[in-house]
Structure formats: C-alpha cells, structure tokens
PDB file of C-alpha atoms in Angstrom:
ATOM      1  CA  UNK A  21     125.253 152.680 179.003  1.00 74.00           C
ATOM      2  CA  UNK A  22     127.745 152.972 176.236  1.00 84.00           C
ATOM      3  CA  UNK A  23     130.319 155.512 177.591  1.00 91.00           C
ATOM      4  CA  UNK A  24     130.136 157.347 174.141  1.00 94.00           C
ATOM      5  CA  UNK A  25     126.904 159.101 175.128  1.00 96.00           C
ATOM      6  CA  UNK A  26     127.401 160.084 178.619  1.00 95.00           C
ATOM      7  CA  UNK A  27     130.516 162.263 176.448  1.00 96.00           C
ATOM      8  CA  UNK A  28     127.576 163.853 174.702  1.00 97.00           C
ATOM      9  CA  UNK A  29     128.198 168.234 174.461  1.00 96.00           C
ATOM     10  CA  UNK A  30     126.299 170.419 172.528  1.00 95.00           C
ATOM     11  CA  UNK A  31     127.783 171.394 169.147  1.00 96.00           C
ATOM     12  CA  UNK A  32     125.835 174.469 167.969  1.00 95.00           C
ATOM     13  CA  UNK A  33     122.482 175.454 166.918  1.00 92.00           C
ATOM     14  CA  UNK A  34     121.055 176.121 163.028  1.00 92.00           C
ATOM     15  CA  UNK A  35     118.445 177.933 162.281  1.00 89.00           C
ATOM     16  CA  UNK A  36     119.137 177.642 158.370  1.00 90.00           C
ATOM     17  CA  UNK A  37     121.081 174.717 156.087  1.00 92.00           C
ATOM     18  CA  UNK A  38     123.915 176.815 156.173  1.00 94.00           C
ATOM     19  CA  UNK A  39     124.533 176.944 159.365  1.00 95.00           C
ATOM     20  CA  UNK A  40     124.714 172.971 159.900  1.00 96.00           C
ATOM     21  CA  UNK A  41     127.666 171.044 160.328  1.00 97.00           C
ATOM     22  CA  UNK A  42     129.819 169.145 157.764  1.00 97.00           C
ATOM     23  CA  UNK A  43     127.785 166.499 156.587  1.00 98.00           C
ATOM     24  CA  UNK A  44     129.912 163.639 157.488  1.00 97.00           C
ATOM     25  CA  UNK A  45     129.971 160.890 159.515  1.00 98.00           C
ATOM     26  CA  UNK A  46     126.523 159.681 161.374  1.00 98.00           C
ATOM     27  CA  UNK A  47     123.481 161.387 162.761  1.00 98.00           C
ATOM     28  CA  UNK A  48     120.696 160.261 164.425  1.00 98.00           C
ATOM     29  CA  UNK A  49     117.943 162.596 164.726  1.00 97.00           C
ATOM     30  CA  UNK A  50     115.166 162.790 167.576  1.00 96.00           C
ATOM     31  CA  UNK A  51     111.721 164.558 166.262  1.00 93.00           C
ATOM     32  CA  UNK A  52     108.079 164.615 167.858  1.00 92.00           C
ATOM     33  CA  UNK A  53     105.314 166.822 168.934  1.00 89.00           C
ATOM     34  CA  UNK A  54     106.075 169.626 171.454  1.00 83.00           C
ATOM     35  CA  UNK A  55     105.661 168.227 174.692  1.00 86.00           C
ATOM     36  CA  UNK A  56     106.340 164.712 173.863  1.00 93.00           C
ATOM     37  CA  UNK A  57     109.444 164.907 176.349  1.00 93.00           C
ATOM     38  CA  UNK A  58     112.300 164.778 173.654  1.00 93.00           C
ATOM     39  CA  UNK A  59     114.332 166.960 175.578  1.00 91.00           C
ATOM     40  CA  UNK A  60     114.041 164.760 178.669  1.00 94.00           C
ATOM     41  CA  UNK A  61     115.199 161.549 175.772  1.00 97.00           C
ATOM     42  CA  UNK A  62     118.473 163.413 175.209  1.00 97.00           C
ATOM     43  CA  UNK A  63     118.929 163.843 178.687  1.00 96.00           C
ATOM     44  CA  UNK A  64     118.179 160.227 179.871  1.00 97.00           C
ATOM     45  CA  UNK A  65     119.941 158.721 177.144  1.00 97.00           C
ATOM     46  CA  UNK A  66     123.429 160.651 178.238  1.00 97.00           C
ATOM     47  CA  UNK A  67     122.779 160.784 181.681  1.00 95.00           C
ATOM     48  CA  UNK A  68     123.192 164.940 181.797  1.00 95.00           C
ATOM     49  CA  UNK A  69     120.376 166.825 183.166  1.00 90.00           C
ATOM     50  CA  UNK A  70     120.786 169.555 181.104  1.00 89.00           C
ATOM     51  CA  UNK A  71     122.639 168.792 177.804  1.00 93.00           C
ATOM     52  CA  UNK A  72     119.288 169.266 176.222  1.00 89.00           C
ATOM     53  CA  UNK A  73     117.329 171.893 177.570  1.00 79.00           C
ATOM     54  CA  UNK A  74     113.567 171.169 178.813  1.00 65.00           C
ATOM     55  CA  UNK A  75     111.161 173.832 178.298  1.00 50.00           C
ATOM     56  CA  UNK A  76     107.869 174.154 180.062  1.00 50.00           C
ATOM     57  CA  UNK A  77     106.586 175.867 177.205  1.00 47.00           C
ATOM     58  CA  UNK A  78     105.874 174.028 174.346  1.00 48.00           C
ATOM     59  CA  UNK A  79     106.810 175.074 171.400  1.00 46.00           C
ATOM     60  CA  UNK A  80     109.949 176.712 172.835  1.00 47.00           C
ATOM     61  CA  UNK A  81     112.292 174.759 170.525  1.00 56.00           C
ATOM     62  CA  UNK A  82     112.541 176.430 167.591  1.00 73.00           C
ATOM     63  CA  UNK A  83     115.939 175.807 165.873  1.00 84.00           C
ATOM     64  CA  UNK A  84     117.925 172.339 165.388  1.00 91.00           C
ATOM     65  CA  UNK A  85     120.382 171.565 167.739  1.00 93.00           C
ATOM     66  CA  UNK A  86     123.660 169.027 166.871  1.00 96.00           C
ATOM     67  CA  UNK A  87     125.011 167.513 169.825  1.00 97.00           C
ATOM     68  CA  UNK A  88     128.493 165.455 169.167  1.00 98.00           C
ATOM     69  CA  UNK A  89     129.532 162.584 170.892  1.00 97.00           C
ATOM     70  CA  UNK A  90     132.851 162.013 169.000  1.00 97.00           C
ATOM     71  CA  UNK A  91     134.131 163.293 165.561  1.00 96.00           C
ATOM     72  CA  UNK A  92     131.755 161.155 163.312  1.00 96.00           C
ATOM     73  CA  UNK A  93     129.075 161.019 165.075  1.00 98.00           C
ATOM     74  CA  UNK A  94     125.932 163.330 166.389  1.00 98.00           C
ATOM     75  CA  UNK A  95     122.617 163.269 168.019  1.00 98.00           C
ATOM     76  CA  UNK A  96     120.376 165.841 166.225  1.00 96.00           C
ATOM     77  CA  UNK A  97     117.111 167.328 167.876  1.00 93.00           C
ATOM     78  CA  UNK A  98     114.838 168.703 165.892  1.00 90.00           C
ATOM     79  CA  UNK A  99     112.238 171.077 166.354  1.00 83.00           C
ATOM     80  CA  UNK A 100     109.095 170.259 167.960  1.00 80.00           C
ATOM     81  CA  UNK A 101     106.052 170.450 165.791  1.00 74.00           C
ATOM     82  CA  UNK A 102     102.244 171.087 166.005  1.00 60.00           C
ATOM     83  CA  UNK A 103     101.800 173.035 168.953  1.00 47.00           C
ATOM     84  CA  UNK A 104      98.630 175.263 168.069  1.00 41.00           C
ATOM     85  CA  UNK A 105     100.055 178.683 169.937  1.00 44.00           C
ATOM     86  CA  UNK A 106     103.021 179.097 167.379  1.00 45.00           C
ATOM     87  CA  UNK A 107     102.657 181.449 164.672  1.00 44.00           C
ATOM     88  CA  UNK A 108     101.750 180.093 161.601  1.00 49.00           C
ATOM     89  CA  UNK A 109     105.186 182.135 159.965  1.00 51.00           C
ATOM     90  CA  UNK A 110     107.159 180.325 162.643  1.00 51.00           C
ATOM     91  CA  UNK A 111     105.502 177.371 162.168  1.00 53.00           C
ATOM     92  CA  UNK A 112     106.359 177.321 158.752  1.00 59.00           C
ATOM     93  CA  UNK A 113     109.703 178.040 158.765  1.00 61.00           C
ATOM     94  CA  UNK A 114     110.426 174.844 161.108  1.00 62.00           C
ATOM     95  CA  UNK A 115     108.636 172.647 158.527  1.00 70.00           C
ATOM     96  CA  UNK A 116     110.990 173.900 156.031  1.00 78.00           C
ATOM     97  CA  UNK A 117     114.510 173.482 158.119  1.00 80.00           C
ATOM     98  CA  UNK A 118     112.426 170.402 158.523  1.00 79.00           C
ATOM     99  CA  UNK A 119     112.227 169.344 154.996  1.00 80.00           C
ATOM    100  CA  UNK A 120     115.743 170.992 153.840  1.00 86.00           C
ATOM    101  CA  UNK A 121     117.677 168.700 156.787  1.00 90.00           C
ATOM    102  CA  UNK A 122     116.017 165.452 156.162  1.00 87.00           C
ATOM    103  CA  UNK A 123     115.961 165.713 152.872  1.00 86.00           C
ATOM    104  CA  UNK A 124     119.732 166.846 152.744  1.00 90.00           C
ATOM    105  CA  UNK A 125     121.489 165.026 155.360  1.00 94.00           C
ATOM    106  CA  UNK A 126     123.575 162.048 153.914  1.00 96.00           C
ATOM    107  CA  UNK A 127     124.635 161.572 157.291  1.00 98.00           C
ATOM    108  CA  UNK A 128     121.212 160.746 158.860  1.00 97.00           C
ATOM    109  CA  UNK A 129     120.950 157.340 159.418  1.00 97.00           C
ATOM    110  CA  UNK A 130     117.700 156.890 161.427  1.00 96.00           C
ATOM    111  CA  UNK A 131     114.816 159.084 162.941  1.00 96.00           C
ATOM    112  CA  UNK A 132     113.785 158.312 166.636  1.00 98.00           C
ATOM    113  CA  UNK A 133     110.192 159.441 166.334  1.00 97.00           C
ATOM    114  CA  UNK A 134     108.913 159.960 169.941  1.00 98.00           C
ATOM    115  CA  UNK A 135     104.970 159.765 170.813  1.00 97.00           C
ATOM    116  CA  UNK A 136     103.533 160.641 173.982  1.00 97.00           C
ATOM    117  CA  UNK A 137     101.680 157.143 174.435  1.00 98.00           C
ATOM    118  CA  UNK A 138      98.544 158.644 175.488  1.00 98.00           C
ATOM    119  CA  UNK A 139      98.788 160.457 172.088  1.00 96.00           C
ATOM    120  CA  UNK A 140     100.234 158.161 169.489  1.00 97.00           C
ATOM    121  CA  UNK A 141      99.421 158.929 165.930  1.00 97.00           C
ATOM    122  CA  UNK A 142      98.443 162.417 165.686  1.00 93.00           C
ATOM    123  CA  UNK A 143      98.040 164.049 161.973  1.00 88.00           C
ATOM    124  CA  UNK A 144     101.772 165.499 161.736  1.00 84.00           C
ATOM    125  CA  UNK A 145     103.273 162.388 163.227  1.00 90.00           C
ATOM    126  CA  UNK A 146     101.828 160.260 160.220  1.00 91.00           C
ATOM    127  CA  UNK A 147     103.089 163.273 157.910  1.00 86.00           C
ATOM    128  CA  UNK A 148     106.127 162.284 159.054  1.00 86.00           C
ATOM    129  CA  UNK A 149     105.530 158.724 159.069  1.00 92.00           C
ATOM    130  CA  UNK A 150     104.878 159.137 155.281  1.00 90.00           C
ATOM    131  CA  UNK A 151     107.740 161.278 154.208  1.00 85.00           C
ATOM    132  CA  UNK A 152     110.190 158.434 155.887  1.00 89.00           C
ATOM    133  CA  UNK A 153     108.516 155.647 153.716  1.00 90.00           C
ATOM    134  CA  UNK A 154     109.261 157.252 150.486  1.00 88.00           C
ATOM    135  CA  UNK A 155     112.617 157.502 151.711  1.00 87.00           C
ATOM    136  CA  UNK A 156     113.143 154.012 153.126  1.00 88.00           C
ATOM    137  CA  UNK A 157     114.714 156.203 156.100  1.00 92.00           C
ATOM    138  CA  UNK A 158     114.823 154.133 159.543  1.00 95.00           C
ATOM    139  CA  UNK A 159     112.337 155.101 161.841  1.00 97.00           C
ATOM    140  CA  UNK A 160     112.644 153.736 165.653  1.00 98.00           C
ATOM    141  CA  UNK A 161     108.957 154.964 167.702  1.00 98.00           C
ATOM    142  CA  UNK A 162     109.379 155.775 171.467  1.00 99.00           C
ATOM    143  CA  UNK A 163     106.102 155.557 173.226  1.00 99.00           C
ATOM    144  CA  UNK A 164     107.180 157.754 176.009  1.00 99.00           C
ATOM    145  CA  UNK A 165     105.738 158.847 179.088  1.00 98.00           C
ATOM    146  CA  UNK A 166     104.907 155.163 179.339  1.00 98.00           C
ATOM    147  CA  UNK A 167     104.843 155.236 183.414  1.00 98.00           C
ATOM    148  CA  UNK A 168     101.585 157.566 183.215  1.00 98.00           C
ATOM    149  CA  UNK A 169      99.875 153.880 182.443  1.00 98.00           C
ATOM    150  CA  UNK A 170      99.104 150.925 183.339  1.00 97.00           C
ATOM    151  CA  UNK A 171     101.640 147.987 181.563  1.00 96.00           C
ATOM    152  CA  UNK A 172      98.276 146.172 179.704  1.00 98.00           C
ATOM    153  CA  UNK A 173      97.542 149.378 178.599  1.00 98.00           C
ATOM    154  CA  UNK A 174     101.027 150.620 177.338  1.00 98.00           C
ATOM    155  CA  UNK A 175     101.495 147.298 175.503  1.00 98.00           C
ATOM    156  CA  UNK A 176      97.560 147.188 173.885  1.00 98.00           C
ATOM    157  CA  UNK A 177      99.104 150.742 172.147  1.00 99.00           C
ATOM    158  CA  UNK A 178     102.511 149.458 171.213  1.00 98.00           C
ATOM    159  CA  UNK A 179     100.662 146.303 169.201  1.00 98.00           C
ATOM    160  CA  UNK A 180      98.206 149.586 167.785  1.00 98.00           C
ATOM    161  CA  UNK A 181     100.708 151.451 166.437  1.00 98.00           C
ATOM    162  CA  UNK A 182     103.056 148.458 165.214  1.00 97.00           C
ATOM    163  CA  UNK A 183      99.635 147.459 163.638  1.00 96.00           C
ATOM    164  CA  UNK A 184      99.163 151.026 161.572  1.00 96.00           C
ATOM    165  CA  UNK A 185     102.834 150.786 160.712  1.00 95.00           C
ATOM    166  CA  UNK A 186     102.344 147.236 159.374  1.00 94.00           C
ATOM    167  CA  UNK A 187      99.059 148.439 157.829  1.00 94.00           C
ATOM    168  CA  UNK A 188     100.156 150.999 156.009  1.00 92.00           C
ATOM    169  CA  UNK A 189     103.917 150.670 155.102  1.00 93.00           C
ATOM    170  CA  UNK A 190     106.037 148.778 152.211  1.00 92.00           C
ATOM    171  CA  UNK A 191     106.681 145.747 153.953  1.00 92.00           C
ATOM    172  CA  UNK A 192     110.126 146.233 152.833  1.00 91.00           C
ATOM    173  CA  UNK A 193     110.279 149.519 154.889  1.00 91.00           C
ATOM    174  CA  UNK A 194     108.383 148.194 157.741  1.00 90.00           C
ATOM    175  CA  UNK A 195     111.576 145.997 158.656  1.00 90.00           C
ATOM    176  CA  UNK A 196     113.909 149.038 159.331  1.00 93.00           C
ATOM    177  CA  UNK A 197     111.082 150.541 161.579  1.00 97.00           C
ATOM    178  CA  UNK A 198     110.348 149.598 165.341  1.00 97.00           C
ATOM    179  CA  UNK A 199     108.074 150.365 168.046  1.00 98.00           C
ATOM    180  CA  UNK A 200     109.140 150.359 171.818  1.00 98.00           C
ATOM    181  CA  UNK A 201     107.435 151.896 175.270  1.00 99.00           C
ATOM    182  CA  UNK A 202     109.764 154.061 176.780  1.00 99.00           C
ATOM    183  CA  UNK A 203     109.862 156.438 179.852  1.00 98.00           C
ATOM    184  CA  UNK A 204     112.505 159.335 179.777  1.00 98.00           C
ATOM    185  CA  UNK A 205     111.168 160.620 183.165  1.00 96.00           C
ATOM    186  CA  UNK A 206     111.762 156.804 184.688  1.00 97.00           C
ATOM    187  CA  UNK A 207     114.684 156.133 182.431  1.00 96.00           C
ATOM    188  CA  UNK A 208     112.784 152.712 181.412  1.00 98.00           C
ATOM    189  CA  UNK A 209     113.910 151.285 177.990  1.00 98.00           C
ATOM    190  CA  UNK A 210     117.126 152.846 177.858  1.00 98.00           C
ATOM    191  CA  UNK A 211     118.951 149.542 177.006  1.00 97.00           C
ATOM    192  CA  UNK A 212     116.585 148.598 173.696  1.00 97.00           C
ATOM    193  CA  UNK A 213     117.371 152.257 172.988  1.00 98.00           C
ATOM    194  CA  UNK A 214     121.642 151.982 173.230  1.00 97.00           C
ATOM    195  CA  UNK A 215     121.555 149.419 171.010  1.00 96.00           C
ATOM    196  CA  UNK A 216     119.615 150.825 168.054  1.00 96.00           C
ATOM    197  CA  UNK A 217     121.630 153.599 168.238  1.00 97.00           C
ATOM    198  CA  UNK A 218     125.288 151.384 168.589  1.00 96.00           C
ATOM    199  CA  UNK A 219     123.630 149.705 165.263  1.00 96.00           C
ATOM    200  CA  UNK A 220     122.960 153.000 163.441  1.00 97.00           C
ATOM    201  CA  UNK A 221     126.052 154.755 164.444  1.00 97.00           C
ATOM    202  CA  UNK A 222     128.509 151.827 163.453  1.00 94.00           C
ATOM    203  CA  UNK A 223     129.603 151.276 166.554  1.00 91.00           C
ATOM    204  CA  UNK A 224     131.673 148.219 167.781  1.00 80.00           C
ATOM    205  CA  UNK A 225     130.230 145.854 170.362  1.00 74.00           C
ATOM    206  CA  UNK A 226     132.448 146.634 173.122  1.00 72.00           C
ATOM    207  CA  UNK A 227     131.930 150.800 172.525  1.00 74.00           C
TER     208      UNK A 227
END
C-alpha cells in the first residue's frame, strides 16, 4: 500500500461549512448507507484499526470527518444516510451538510460510493447517483461486504449495477464512474482501490 495512507490522522470534525478546512488541495470523499461498513473502508485502506471509528449503531455518524494524509490532500467521510431510527430533524440536517459540502468543495475530486452488495441500489444511493451526474463528479462504487457471497454471485451484481449505471448515465459521465467488489472486513480489493485514489489525488507512481 502506498505509504501515504498508512500516515492517515484525523484532522477535525464539522458539523457546519464553517467549520471545514481550507478548501485546497484534494479530497476524496467516502459516503453510503449506515451500516454499509465505511468506517471499516477507512480503516482497511490505512491499515489503522481505529482512525475511523466503527459504530455498532447505525446511524451513529452524524458529522463529517477530514482525515489528512499530507498537506494537500484528505480523505473525507461523510455521514451515513437512510437509517430509519434517526430523527427526521437530524436527518435533515445531514442532507444539508450533505448538499452544502459537495456542492462547495473545489477540492473534491471523486466520491467512493460504498454499497453493501446484498443491498446495492437503494432509493438514497440513486439520489446520490443522480446529483453526481449533473455534476460530472467521479464516482468509484465499492460493493462491500463482498465475502458474505458466493464469487458468481458477487460478480452477477457488479455486471447489475455497472448495467443501471450504463443505463441510466451520460455516457460521457459513465467513463469517470466504476464499479468494483470489495471486502473491508477481508481487506480484498485494496489494490484496485490505491490506485484510483493515487489517480485522483495526483499522486506520482512511485508515492
């Protein structure tokens, strides 16, 4: 793994647009339903068990949270979305620190959008889905929690969901957006994962 990440320390937390960092340099920002495992990403990807913390509770994340790797560049998580036991004011206020920091961000330069593959597709992921094609925004998918099946069936729902995407996004948008199976919990796909990331951060081969 690129030694960059495994550098990886939490920055701060922002629970409004004011309280975000300068908006320079490069973010990449990881978003998905509560319990999809995005925690467990962060953690995998960096190889720290707890740079991210993992809550049973779903739900639980509730602000954004910047990590920094270096001074120009940051790996963003965002908070997890459509879990039915939130309020609906709490849930409300996350869709609009939502909206204000991908809308605002000229820093972000691609979304990892991660699925639990026995779940792909729900309502709010397409939402999402949708706001990133009228941005032309990047948009990598991790199918994670991959292990929990078989590999015909993991791979018959990667083709599905590269088939919506194709289906129903601008062709021209469709070829900055990818679709992998992934396993945080197994650490299985890491490597297609470093280099996306190398690509969107501007990073040098040998980094």
């Amino acid at each position: 793994m690129p030694q960059l990440f495994r550098q990886a320390r939490f920055l701060l937390s922002a629970n409004s647009p004011k309280q975000f960092p300068d908006d320079s340099g490069y973010e990449v920002a990881f978003v998905g339903r509560s319990n999809c495992g995005k925690s467990t990403t962060l953690n995998a990807l960096c190889q720290q068990k707890n740079l991210a913390k993992v809550s049973k509770t779903p739900g639980r994340t509730q602000m954004i949270n910047f990590f920094q790797l270096d001074e120009q560049r940051r790996l963003v998580d965002l908070p997890g979305y459509g879990y039915a036991q939130v309020s609906r004011k709490k849930s409300g206020h996350w869709s609009q620190l939502l909206d204000r920091y991908c809308q605002s961000r000229h820093s972000l330069s691609g979304i990892v959008l991660i699925m639990d593959i026995r779940h792909p597709l729900k309502e709010l992921d397409q939402i999402l889905l949708d706001w990133a094609q009228t941005t032309g925004m990047p948009v990598h998918i991790l199918l994670n929690k991959s292990d929990k099946l078989g590999r015909g069936e993991a791979n018959r729902v990667r083709f599905e969901v590269s088939d919506f995407i194709a289906k129903h996004t601008h062709p021209d948008v469709a070829k900055s957006w990818d679709v992998q199976t992934f396993s945080a919990q197994k650490k299985q796909g890491l490597d297609e994962v470093y280099t996306l990331l190398k690509k969107w951060f501007r990073m040098a081969p040998q980094e």
